Amino acid sequence: MIIYGTKVREKEIATGQFNCPNCKTARSYKHKRIVKYFSLFFIPLFKIKDLGEYVECQECHNQYKPGVLSYQEPSPAIKMMLAIKNDLDSGLPLHM
């Protein structure tokens, strides 16, 4: 009697710091890949298919697409210019 099937496993690809959209600050993350393996007698032997990847914040445990790692926080000068633009767009007089 031969027992075979598939098994799904998570593999940690990388760790580091990123700007978490939920925490709104720099946090630690784990970048993980989900892979489906062919198994024989409950032992995973070889990879069948990559099922996807995600990034998990280690503080709030939310999961995000890997593209979140490429986000760069705006510099203080750009933040100030955006705040001024928002004030002007809202109708705040220029002399204020």
Coordinates of N, CA and C in Angstrom, one line a residue:
M1 N 0.8 -1.2 0.0 CA 0.0 0.0 0.0 C 0.9 1.2 0.0
I2 N 0.7 2.1 -1.0 CA 1.5 3.3 -1.1 C 0.6 4.5 -0.9
I3 N 1.0 5.3 0.1 CA 0.3 6.5 0.4 C 1.0 7.7 -0.2
Y4 N 0.3 8.5 -1.0 CA 0.8 9.7 -1.6 C -0.2 10.8 -1.6
G5 N 0.3 12.0 -1.9 CA -0.6 13.1 -1.9 C 0.2 14.4 -2.1
T6 N -0.4 15.5 -1.6 CA 0.3 16.8 -1.6 C 0.3 17.4 -0.2
K7 N 1.3 18.3 -0.1 CA 1.4 19.0 1.2 C 1.8 20.4 0.9
V8 N 1.1 21.4 1.6 CA 1.4 22.8 1.4 C 2.3 23.2 2.6
R9 N 3.4 23.9 2.2 CA 4.4 24.4 3.2 C 4.7 25.9 3.0
E10 N 5.0 26.6 4.1 CA 5.4 28.0 4.0 C 7.0 28.0 4.2
K11 N 7.6 28.8 3.3 CA 9.1 28.9 3.5 C 9.4 30.4 3.7
E12 N 10.2 30.7 4.7 CA 10.6 32.1 4.9 C 11.7 32.5 3.9
I13 N 11.5 33.5 3.2 CA 12.4 34.0 2.2 C 13.4 35.0 2.7
A14 N 12.8 36.0 3.5 CA 13.6 37.1 4.0 C 13.0 37.7 5.2
T15 N 13.8 38.5 5.9 CA 13.3 39.3 7.0 C 13.9 40.7 6.9
G16 N 13.3 41.6 7.7 CA 13.9 42.9 7.7 C 12.9 43.9 8.2
Q17 N 13.1 45.2 7.9 CA 12.3 46.3 8.3 C 11.5 46.9 7.1
F18 N 10.3 47.3 7.3 CA 9.4 47.9 6.3 C 8.5 48.8 6.9
N19 N 7.8 49.7 6.1 CA 6.8 50.6 6.6 C 5.5 49.9 6.6
C20 N 5.0 49.5 7.7 CA 3.7 48.8 7.8 C 2.5 49.7 7.5
P21 N 1.7 49.4 6.6 CA 0.5 50.3 6.3 C -0.5 50.3 7.5
N22 N -0.5 49.3 8.3 CA -1.5 49.3 9.4 C -0.9 50.0 10.6
C23 N 0.4 49.7 10.9 CA 1.0 50.4 12.1 C 1.5 51.8 11.8
K24 N 1.6 52.2 10.5 CA 2.0 53.5 10.1 C 3.4 53.9 10.6
T25 N 4.3 52.9 10.8 CA 5.7 53.1 11.2 C 6.6 51.9 10.7
A26 N 7.8 52.0 10.9 CA 8.8 50.9 10.5 C 8.6 49.8 11.5
R27 N 8.5 48.6 10.9 CA 8.3 47.4 11.7 C 9.1 46.2 11.1
S28 N 9.3 45.2 11.9 CA 9.9 44.0 11.3 C 8.9 43.2 10.5
Y29 N 9.4 42.5 9.5 CA 8.6 41.7 8.6 C 9.2 40.3 8.4
K30 N 8.4 39.4 7.9 CA 8.9 38.1 7.4 C 8.2 38.0 6.0
H31 N 9.1 37.7 5.0 CA 8.6 37.5 3.6 C 8.5 36.0 3.4
K32 N 7.3 35.5 3.1 CA 7.1 34.0 3.0 C 6.6 33.6 1.7
R33 N 6.9 32.4 1.3 CA 6.4 31.8 0.0 C 5.7 30.6 0.4
I34 N 4.5 30.4 -0.3 CA 3.7 29.2 -0.1 C 3.9 28.2 -1.3
V35 N 4.3 27.0 -1.0 CA 4.6 26.0 -2.0 C 3.9 24.7 -1.8
K36 N 3.4 24.1 -2.9 CA 2.8 22.8 -2.8 C 3.8 21.7 -3.2
Y37 N 3.9 20.7 -2.4 CA 4.9 19.6 -2.6 C 4.1 18.3 -2.8
F38 N 4.7 17.4 -3.6 CA 4.3 16.0 -3.7 C 4.8 15.3 -2.5
S39 N 4.0 14.5 -1.9 CA 4.5 13.8 -0.7 C 4.2 12.3 -0.8
L40 N 5.1 11.5 -0.3 CA 5.0 10.1 -0.3 C 5.2 9.6 1.1
F41 N 4.3 8.9 1.7 CA 4.3 8.5 3.1 C 4.4 9.7 4.0
F42 N 3.7 10.8 3.6 CA 3.6 12.0 4.4 C 4.9 12.8 4.4
I43 N 5.9 12.5 3.6 CA 7.2 13.2 3.5 C 7.2 14.0 2.2
P44 N 7.3 15.3 2.3 CA 7.3 16.1 1.0 C 8.6 15.8 0.3
L45 N 8.5 15.4 -1.0 CA 9.6 15.0 -1.8 C 10.1 16.1 -2.8
F46 N 9.1 16.7 -3.6 CA 9.5 17.7 -4.6 C 8.4 18.7 -4.8
K47 N 8.8 19.9 -5.2 CA 7.9 21.0 -5.4 C 7.1 20.8 -6.6
I48 N 5.8 21.0 -6.5 CA 4.9 20.9 -7.6 C 4.5 22.3 -8.2
K49 N 4.3 23.2 -7.2 CA 3.7 24.5 -7.7 C 4.0 25.6 -6.6
D50 N 4.3 26.8 -7.1 CA 4.4 27.9 -6.2 C 3.0 28.5 -6.1
L51 N 2.4 28.6 -4.9 CA 1.1 29.1 -4.7 C 1.0 30.6 -4.5
G52 N 2.1 31.2 -4.0 CA 2.1 32.7 -3.8 C 3.1 33.1 -2.8
E53 N 3.1 34.4 -2.6 CA 4.0 35.0 -1.6 C 3.3 36.1 -0.8
Y54 N 3.7 36.3 0.4 CA 3.2 37.4 1.2 C 4.2 37.9 2.2
V55 N 3.9 39.1 2.7 CA 4.8 39.8 3.7 C 3.9 39.9 5.0
E56 N 4.5 39.5 6.1 CA 3.7 39.5 7.3 C 4.4 40.5 8.3
C57 N 3.7 41.5 8.8 CA 4.2 42.4 9.9 C 4.3 41.6 11.2
Q58 N 5.4 41.7 11.9 CA 5.6 40.9 13.1 C 5.0 41.6 14.3
E59 N 4.5 42.8 14.1 CA 3.9 43.5 15.2 C 2.3 43.3 15.2
C60 N 1.7 43.6 14.1 CA 0.2 43.5 14.0 C -0.2 42.2 13.3
H61 N 0.7 41.4 12.7 CA 0.5 40.2 12.1 C -0.5 40.3 10.8
N62 N -0.6 41.5 10.3 CA -1.3 41.6 9.0 C -0.4 41.1 7.9
Q63 N -1.1 40.6 6.8 CA -0.4 40.1 5.7 C -0.6 41.0 4.4
Y64 N 0.5 41.3 3.7 CA 0.4 42.2 2.5 C 1.1 41.5 1.3
K65 N 0.8 42.1 0.1 CA 1.5 41.7 -1.1 C 2.9 42.1 -1.0
P66 N 3.8 41.4 -1.7 CA 5.3 41.7 -1.6 C 5.6 43.1 -2.1
G67 N 4.7 43.7 -2.9 CA 5.0 45.1 -3.4 C 5.1 46.1 -2.3
V68 N 4.6 45.8 -1.1 CA 4.6 46.8 0.0 C 6.1 47.0 0.5
L69 N 7.0 46.1 0.1 CA 8.4 46.3 0.5 C 9.1 47.4 -0.3
S70 N 8.5 47.8 -1.4 CA 9.2 48.8 -2.3 C 8.7 50.2 -1.9
Y71 N 7.7 50.4 -1.0 CA 7.3 51.7 -0.5 C 8.3 52.4 0.2
Q72 N 8.6 53.7 -0.2 CA 9.5 54.5 0.5 C 8.7 55.7 1.2
E73 N 9.0 55.9 2.4 CA 8.3 57.0 3.1 C 8.7 58.3 2.6
P74 N 7.8 59.3 2.3 CA 8.2 60.6 1.8 C 9.1 61.3 2.8
S75 N 10.0 62.1 2.2 CA 11.0 62.9 3.0 C 10.2 64.0 3.8
P76 N 10.7 64.6 4.9 CA 10.0 65.6 5.6 C 9.7 66.8 4.7
A77 N 10.5 67.2 3.7 CA 10.2 68.3 2.8 C 9.0 68.0 2.0
I78 N 8.9 66.8 1.5 CA 7.7 66.4 0.6 C 6.5 66.4 1.5
K79 N 6.6 65.9 2.7 CA 5.4 65.9 3.6 C 4.9 67.3 3.9
M80 N 5.9 68.2 4.1 CA 5.5 69.6 4.3 C 4.8 70.2 3.1
M81 N 5.3 69.9 1.9 CA 4.7 70.5 0.7 C 3.3 69.9 0.5
L82 N 3.1 68.6 0.8 CA 1.8 68.0 0.6 C 0.8 68.6 1.6
A83 N 1.3 68.9 2.8 CA 0.4 69.5 3.8 C 0.0 70.9 3.4
I84 N 1.0 71.7 2.8 CA 0.6 73.0 2.3 C -0.4 73.0 1.2
K85 N -0.1 72.0 0.3 CA -1.1 71.8 -0.9 C -2.5 71.5 -0.4
N86 N -2.6 70.6 0.6 CA -3.9 70.2 1.1 C -4.6 71.4 1.8
D87 N -3.8 72.3 2.5 CA -4.3 73.5 3.1 C -4.9 74.4 2.1
L88 N -4.1 74.6 1.0 CA -4.5 75.5 -0.1 C -5.7 75.0 -0.8
D89 N -5.8 73.7 -1.1 CA -6.9 73.1 -1.7 C -8.2 73.1 -0.9
S90 N -8.0 73.2 0.4 CA -9.2 73.2 1.3 C -9.8 74.6 1.4
G91 N -9.1 75.6 0.9 CA -9.6 77.0 0.9 C -9.0 77.9 1.9
L92 N -7.9 77.4 2.6 CA -7.3 78.2 3.6 C -6.6 79.4 2.9
P93 N -6.8 80.6 3.5 CA -6.2 81.8 2.8 C -4.7 81.7 2.8
L94 N -4.1 82.3 1.8 CA -2.6 82.2 1.6 C -1.8 82.8 2.8
H95 N -2.3 84.0 3.4 CA -1.6 84.6 4.4 C -1.6 83.8 5.8
M96 N -2.5 82.8 5.9 CA -2.5 82.0 7.1 C -1.5 81.0 7.0

